[in-house]
Coordinates of C-alpha atoms and ligand atoms in Angstrom, one line a residue:
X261 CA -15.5 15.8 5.9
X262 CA -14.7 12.1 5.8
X263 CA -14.8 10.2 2.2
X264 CA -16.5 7.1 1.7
X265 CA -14.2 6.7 -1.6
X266 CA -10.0 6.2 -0.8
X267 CA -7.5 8.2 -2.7
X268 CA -5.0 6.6 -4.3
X269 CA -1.9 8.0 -5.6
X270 CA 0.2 6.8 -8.5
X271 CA 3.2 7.8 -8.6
X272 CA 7.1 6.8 -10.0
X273 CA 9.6 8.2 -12.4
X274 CA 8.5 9.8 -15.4
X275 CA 7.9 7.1 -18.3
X276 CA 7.2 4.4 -15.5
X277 CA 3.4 3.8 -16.9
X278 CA 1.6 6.0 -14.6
X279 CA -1.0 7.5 -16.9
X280 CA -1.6 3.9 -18.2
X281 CA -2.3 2.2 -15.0
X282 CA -4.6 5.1 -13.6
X283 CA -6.7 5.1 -16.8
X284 CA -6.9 1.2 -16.5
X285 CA -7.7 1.4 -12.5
X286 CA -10.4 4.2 -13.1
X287 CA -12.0 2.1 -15.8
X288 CA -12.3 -1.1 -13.6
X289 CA -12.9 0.8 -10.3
X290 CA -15.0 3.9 -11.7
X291 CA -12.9 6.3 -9.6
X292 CA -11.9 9.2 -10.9
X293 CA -8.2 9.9 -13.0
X294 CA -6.9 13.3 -11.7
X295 CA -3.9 14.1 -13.9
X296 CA -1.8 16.7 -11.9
X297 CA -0.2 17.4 -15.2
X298 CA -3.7 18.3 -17.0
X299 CA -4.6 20.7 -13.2
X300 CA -1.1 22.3 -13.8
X301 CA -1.9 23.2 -16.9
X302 CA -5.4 24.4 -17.6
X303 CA -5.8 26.0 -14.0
X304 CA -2.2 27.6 -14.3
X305 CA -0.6 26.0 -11.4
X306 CA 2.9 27.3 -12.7
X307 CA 5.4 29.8 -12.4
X308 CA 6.1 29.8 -16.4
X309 CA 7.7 27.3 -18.6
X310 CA 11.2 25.6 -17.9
X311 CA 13.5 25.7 -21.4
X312 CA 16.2 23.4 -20.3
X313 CA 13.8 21.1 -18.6
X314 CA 11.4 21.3 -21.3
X315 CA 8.2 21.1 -18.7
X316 CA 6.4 23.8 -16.1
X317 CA 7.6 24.7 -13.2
X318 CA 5.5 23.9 -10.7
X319 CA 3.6 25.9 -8.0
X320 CA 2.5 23.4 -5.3
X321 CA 0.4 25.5 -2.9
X322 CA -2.1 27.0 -6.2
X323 CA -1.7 23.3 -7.4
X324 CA -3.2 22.3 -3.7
X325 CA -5.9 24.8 -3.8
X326 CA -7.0 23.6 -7.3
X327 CA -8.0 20.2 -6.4
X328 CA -8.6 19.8 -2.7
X329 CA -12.4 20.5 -2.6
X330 CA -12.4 17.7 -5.8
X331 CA -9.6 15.0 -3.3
X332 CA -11.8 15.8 -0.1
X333 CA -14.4 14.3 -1.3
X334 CA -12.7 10.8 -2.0
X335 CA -12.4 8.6 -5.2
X336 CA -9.1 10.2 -7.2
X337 CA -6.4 8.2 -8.5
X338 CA -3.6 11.1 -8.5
X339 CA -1.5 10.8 -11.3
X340 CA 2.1 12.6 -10.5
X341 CA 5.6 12.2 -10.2
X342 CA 6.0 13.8 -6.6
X343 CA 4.0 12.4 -3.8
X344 CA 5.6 14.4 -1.0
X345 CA 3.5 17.2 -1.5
X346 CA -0.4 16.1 -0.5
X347 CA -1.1 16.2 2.8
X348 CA -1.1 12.7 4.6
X349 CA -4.6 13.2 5.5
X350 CA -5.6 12.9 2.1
X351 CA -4.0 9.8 0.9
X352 CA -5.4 6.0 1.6
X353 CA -2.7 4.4 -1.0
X354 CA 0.7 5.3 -2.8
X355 CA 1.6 2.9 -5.2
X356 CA 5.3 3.5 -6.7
X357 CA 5.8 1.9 -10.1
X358 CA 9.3 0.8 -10.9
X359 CA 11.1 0.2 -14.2
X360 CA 14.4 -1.2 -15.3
X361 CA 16.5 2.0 -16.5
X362 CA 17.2 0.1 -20.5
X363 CA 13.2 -0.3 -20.7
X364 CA 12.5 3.7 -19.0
X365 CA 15.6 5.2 -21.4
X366 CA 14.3 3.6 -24.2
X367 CA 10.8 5.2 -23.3
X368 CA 12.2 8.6 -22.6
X369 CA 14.3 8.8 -25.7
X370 CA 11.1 8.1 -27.7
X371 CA 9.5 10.5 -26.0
X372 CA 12.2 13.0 -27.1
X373 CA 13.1 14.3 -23.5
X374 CA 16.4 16.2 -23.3
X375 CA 19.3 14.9 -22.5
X376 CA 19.9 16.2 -18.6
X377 CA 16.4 15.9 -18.1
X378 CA 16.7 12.1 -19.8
X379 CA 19.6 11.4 -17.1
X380 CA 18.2 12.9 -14.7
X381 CA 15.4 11.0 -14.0
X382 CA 17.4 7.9 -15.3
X383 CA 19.4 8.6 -12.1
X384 CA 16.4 8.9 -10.5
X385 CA 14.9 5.9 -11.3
X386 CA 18.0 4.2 -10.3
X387 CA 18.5 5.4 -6.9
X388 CA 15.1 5.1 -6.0
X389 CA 14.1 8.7 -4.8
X390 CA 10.2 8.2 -5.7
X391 CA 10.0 4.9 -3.2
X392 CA 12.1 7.0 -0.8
X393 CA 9.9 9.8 -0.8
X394 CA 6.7 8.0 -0.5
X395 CA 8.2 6.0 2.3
X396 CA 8.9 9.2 4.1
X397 CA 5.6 10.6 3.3
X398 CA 3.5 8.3 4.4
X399 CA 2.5 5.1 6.9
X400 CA 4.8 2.0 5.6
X401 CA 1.3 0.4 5.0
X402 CA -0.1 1.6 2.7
X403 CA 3.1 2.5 0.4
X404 CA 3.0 -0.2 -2.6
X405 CA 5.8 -1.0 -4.6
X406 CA 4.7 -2.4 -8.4
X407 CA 6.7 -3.6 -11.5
X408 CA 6.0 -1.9 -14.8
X409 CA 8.1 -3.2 -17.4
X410 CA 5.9 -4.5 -19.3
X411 CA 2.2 -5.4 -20.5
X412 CA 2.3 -8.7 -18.3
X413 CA 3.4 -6.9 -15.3
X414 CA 0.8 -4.3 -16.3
X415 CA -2.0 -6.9 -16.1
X416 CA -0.9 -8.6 -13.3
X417 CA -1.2 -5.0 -11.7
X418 CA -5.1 -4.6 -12.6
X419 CA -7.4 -4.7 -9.4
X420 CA -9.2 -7.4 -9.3
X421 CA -11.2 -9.9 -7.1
X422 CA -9.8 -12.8 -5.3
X423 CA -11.8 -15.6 -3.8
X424 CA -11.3 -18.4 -2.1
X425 CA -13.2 -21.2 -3.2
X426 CA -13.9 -23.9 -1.0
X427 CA -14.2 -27.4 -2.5
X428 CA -12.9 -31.0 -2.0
X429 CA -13.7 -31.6 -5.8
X430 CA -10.4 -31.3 -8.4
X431 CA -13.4 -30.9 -11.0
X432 CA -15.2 -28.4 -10.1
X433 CA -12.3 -26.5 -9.1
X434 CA -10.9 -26.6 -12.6
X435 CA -14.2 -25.6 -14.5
X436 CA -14.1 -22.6 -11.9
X437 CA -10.8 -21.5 -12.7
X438 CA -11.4 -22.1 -16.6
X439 CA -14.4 -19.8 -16.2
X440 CA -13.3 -16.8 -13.4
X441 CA -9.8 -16.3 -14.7
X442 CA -8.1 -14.1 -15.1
X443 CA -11.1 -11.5 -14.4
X444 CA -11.5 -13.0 -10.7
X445 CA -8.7 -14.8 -9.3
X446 CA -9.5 -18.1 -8.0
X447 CA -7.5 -19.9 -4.6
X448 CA -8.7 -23.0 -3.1
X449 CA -9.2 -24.4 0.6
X450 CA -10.0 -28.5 0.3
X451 CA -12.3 -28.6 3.1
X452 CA -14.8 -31.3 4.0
X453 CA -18.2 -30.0 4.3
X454 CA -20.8 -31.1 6.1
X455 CA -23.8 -30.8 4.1
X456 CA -27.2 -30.5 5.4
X457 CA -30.6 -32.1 4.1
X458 CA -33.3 -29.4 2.8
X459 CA -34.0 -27.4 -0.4
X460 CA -31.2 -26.4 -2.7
X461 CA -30.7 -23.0 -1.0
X462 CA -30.9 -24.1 2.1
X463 CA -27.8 -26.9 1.2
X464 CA -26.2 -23.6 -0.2
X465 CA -26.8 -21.2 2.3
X466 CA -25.8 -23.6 5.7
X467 CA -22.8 -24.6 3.6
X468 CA -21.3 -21.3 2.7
X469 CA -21.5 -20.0 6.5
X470 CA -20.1 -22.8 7.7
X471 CA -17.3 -22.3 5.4
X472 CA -16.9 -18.7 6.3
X473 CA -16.5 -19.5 9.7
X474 CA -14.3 -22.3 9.5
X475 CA -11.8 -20.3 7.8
X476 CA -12.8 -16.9 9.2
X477 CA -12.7 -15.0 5.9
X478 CA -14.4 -14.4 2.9
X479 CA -15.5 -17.8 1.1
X480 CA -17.2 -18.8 -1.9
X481 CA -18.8 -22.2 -1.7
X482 CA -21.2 -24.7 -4.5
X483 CA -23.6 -27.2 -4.1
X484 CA -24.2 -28.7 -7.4
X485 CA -27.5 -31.1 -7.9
X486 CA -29.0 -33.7 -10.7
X487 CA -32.8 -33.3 -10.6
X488 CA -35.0 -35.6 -12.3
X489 CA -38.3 -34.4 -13.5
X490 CA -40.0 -37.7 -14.0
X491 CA -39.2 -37.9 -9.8
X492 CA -40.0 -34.5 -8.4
X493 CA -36.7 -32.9 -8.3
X494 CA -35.0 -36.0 -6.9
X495 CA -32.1 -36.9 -6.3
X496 CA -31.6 -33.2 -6.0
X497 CA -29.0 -32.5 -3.2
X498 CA -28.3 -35.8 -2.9
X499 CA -27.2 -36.9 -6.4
X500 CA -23.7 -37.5 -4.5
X501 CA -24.9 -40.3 -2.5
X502 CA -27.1 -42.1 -5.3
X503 CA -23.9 -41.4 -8.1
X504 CA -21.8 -43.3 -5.3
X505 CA -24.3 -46.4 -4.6
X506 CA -25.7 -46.4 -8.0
X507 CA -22.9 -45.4 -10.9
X508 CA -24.2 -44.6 -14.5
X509 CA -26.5 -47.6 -14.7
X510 CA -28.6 -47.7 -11.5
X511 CA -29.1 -43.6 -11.8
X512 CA -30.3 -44.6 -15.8
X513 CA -32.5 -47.7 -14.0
X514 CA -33.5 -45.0 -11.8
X515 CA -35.8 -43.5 -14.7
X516 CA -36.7 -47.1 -16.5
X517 CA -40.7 -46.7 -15.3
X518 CA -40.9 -42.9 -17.0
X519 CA -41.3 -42.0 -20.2
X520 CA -39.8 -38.8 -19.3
X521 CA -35.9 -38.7 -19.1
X522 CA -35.4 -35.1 -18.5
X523 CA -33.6 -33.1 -16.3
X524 CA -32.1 -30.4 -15.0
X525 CA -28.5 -29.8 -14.2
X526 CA -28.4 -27.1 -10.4
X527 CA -25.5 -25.1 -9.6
X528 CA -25.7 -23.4 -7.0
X529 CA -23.0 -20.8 -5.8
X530 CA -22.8 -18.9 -2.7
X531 CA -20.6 -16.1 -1.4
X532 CA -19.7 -14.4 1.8
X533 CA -18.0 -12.0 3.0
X534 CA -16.8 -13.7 5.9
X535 CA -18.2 -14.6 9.3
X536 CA -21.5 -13.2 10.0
X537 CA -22.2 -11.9 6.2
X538 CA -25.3 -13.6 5.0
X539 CA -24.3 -15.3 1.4
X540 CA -25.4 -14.2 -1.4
X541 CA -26.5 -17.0 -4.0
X542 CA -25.9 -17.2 -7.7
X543 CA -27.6 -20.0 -9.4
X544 CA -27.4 -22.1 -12.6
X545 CA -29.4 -24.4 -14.5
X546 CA -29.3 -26.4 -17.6
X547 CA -32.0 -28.9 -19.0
X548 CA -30.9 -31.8 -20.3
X549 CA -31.8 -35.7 -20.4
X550 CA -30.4 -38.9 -18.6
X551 CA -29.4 -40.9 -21.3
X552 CA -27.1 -44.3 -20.7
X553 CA -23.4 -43.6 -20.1
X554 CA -21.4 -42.2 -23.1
X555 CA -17.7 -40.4 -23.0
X556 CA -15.0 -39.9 -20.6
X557 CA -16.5 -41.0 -17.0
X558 CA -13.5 -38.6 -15.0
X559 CA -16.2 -36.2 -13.4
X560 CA -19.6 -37.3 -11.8
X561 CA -22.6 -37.9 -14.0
X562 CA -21.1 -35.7 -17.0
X563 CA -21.2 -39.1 -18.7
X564 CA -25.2 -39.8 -18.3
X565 CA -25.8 -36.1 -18.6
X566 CA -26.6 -35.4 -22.3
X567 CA -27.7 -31.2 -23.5
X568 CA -28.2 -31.1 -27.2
X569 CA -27.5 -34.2 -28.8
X570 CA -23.9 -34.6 -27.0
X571 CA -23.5 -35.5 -23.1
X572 CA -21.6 -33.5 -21.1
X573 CA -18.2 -35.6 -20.9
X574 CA -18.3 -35.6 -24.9
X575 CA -18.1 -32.2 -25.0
X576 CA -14.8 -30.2 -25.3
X577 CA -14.0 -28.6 -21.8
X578 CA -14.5 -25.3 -23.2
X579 CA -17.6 -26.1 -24.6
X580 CA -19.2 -27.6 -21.2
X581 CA -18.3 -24.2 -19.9
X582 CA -20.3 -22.4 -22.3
X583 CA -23.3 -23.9 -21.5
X584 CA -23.2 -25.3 -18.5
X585 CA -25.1 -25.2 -15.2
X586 CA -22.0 -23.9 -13.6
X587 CA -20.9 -21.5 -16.1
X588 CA -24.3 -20.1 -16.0
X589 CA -24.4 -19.1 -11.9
X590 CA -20.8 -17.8 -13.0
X591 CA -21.7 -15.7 -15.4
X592 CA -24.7 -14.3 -12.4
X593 CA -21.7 -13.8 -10.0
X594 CA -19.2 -12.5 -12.3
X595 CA -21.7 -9.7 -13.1
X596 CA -22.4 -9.0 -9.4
X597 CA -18.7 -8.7 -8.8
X598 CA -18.2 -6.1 -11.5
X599 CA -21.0 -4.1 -9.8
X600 CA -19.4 -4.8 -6.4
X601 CA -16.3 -3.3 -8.0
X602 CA -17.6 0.2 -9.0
X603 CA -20.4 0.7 -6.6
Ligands
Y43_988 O1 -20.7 -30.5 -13.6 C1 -20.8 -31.7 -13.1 N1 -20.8 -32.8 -13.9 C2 -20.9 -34.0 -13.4 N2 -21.0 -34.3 -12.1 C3 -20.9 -33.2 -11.2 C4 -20.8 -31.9 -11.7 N3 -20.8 -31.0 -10.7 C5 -20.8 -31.8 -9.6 N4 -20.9 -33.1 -9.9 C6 -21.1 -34.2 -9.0 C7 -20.1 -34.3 -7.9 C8 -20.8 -34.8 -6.7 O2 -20.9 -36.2 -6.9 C9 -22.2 -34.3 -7.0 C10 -22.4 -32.9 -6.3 O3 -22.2 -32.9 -4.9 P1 -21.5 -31.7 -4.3 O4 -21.6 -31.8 -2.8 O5 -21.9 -30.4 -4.9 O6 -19.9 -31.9 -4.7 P2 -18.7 -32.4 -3.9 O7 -19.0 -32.9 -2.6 O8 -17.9 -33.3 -4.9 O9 -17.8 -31.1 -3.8 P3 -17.8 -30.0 -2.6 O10 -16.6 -30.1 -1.8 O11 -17.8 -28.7 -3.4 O12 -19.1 -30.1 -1.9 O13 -22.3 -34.1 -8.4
MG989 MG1 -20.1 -32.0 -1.2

């Protein structure tokens, strides 16, 4: 039977964080947590009770039986402090969590273990036998060695989505960043698009595959537009060219024969996969009005650009993000991501 789900195992010394990090990782993946300790236990993989030891004693070919119809079928994080013992077949990750030996005695002496077994694993630890074994175990490549001292190293541990965002404009950038993380992890490629004429889509679309095959990966690309209602839509697309040529004032002039000022703010996002992969849009919009020039004029037209009595630029960063065009399409994509993550 292949699985369409991998199997990961988590493994390390005991008191390294396992339990924590699977419970986390099945939460944001929606794979399942198979705690070896919890099989041992209420199927009776164990040849009685060790005194000395203070834990069971093991019986790895009934503890094999009990879960390989459940690990055949793909999608358990294995939570264990051996790894040797499932067959390679069955594994698609190991990940070996590490602690400093003060930060892993302290959390064995509070979890009262005895003192040889306290030592012993101390030793353990030290020398490095769960890395060892999992290196022997398995293909180098998919062995994973992660820190685990803390709750920062535990977080910076989470699975999570990386994308590269491809945009000459420092602005934008930041307002991505200040939205996606930490939940999505956001890089950056400064490339100079060429942009086609047509519909907002369209500009969307041709500009994320282009992207993806310029840098022959997975890409996530945003086309951002002004469009004024009194004119159809326009500038539209091509707000870029008429902010350059015109500034503030001529895109205010722009509207001086309508009554009506309003309009709407586009954002446009759109993903792929990587060369070939048809992007996926996620789009934005907030209504506003073009009113003259007032606040900070560092980033486009966020200075004619006003939404509820205050323009964009006089808005607190944080606050633009709440509400705006571009914080709306992120909120679309963030939600598709999640899904991505635990379909
Ligand atoms: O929230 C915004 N508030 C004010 N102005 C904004 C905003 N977002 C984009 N803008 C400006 C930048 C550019 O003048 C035009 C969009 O053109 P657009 O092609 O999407 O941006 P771009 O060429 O600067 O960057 P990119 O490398 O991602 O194509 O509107
Ligand atoms: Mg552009």
């Amino acid at each position: 039977m292949s699985r369409t789900l991998p199997n990961i195992i988590i493994t390390g010394t005991p008191g390294v964080g396992k339990t924590s990090h699977c419970e986390l990782l099945a939460e944001r993946t929606g794979l399942k947590h198979l705690s070896v300790n919890d099989v041992v236990k209420s199927k009776e993989c164990h040849e009685g009770w060790d005194e000395e030891y203070q834990s069971w004693i093991v019986d790895e070919d009934k503890l094999l039986d009990a879960i390989e119809d459940e690990v055949k079928q793909g999608g358990c994080i294995i939570d264990w402090h051996a790894c040797d013992l499932f067959p390679k077949s069955w594994i698609d990750l190991v990940v070996v969590l590490r602690v400093e030996s003060s930060v892993l005695y302290d959390r064995l002496s509070e979890r009262k273990y005895p003192e040889l077994k306290l030592q012993e694993n101390l030793d353990s630890e030290i020398m490095e036998v769960l890395l060892q074994e999992a290196r022997d175990s398995y293909d180098e490549e998919i062995v994973v060695e992660l820190q685990s001292n803390n709750a920062e190293q535990m977080d910076e541990n989470r699975p999570r989505h990386i994308v590269n965002f491809i945009t000459g404009n420092a602005n934008k950038l930041g307002e991505v960043k200040a939205i996606l993380e930490p939940a999505i992890q956001v890089e950056n490629q400064a490339l100079d698009l060429l942009e086609i004429q047509g519909t907002l889509q369209e500009v969307t679309l041709d500009k994320c595959r282009r992207a993806a095959d310029l840098v022959q990966g997975p890409v996530l690309v945003e086309d951002t537009c002004l469009c004024f209602n009194a004119l159809k839509g326009l500038p539209g697309p091509y707000i870029k060219w008429f902010m350059k040529d015109l500034g503030h004032e001529g895109l205010n002039n722009l509207l001086a024969a309508y009554e009506d000022k309003s309009a709407q703010a586009v954002c446009t996002f759109g993903y792929s996969a990587g060369p070939g992969h048809e992007p996926i849009l996620f789009q934005g919009i907030t209504d506003g009005k073009i009113v003259p020039a007032r606040g900070p004029p560092h980033f486009g037209w966020d200075a004619i650009f006003e939404y509820e009595g205050q323009t964009y630029a006089e808005m607190d960063k944080t606050e633009k993000n709440k509400i705006s065009h571009r914080a709306k399409a992120l909120a679309k994509l963030q939600e598709w991501f999640s899904k991505e993550m635990t379909a």
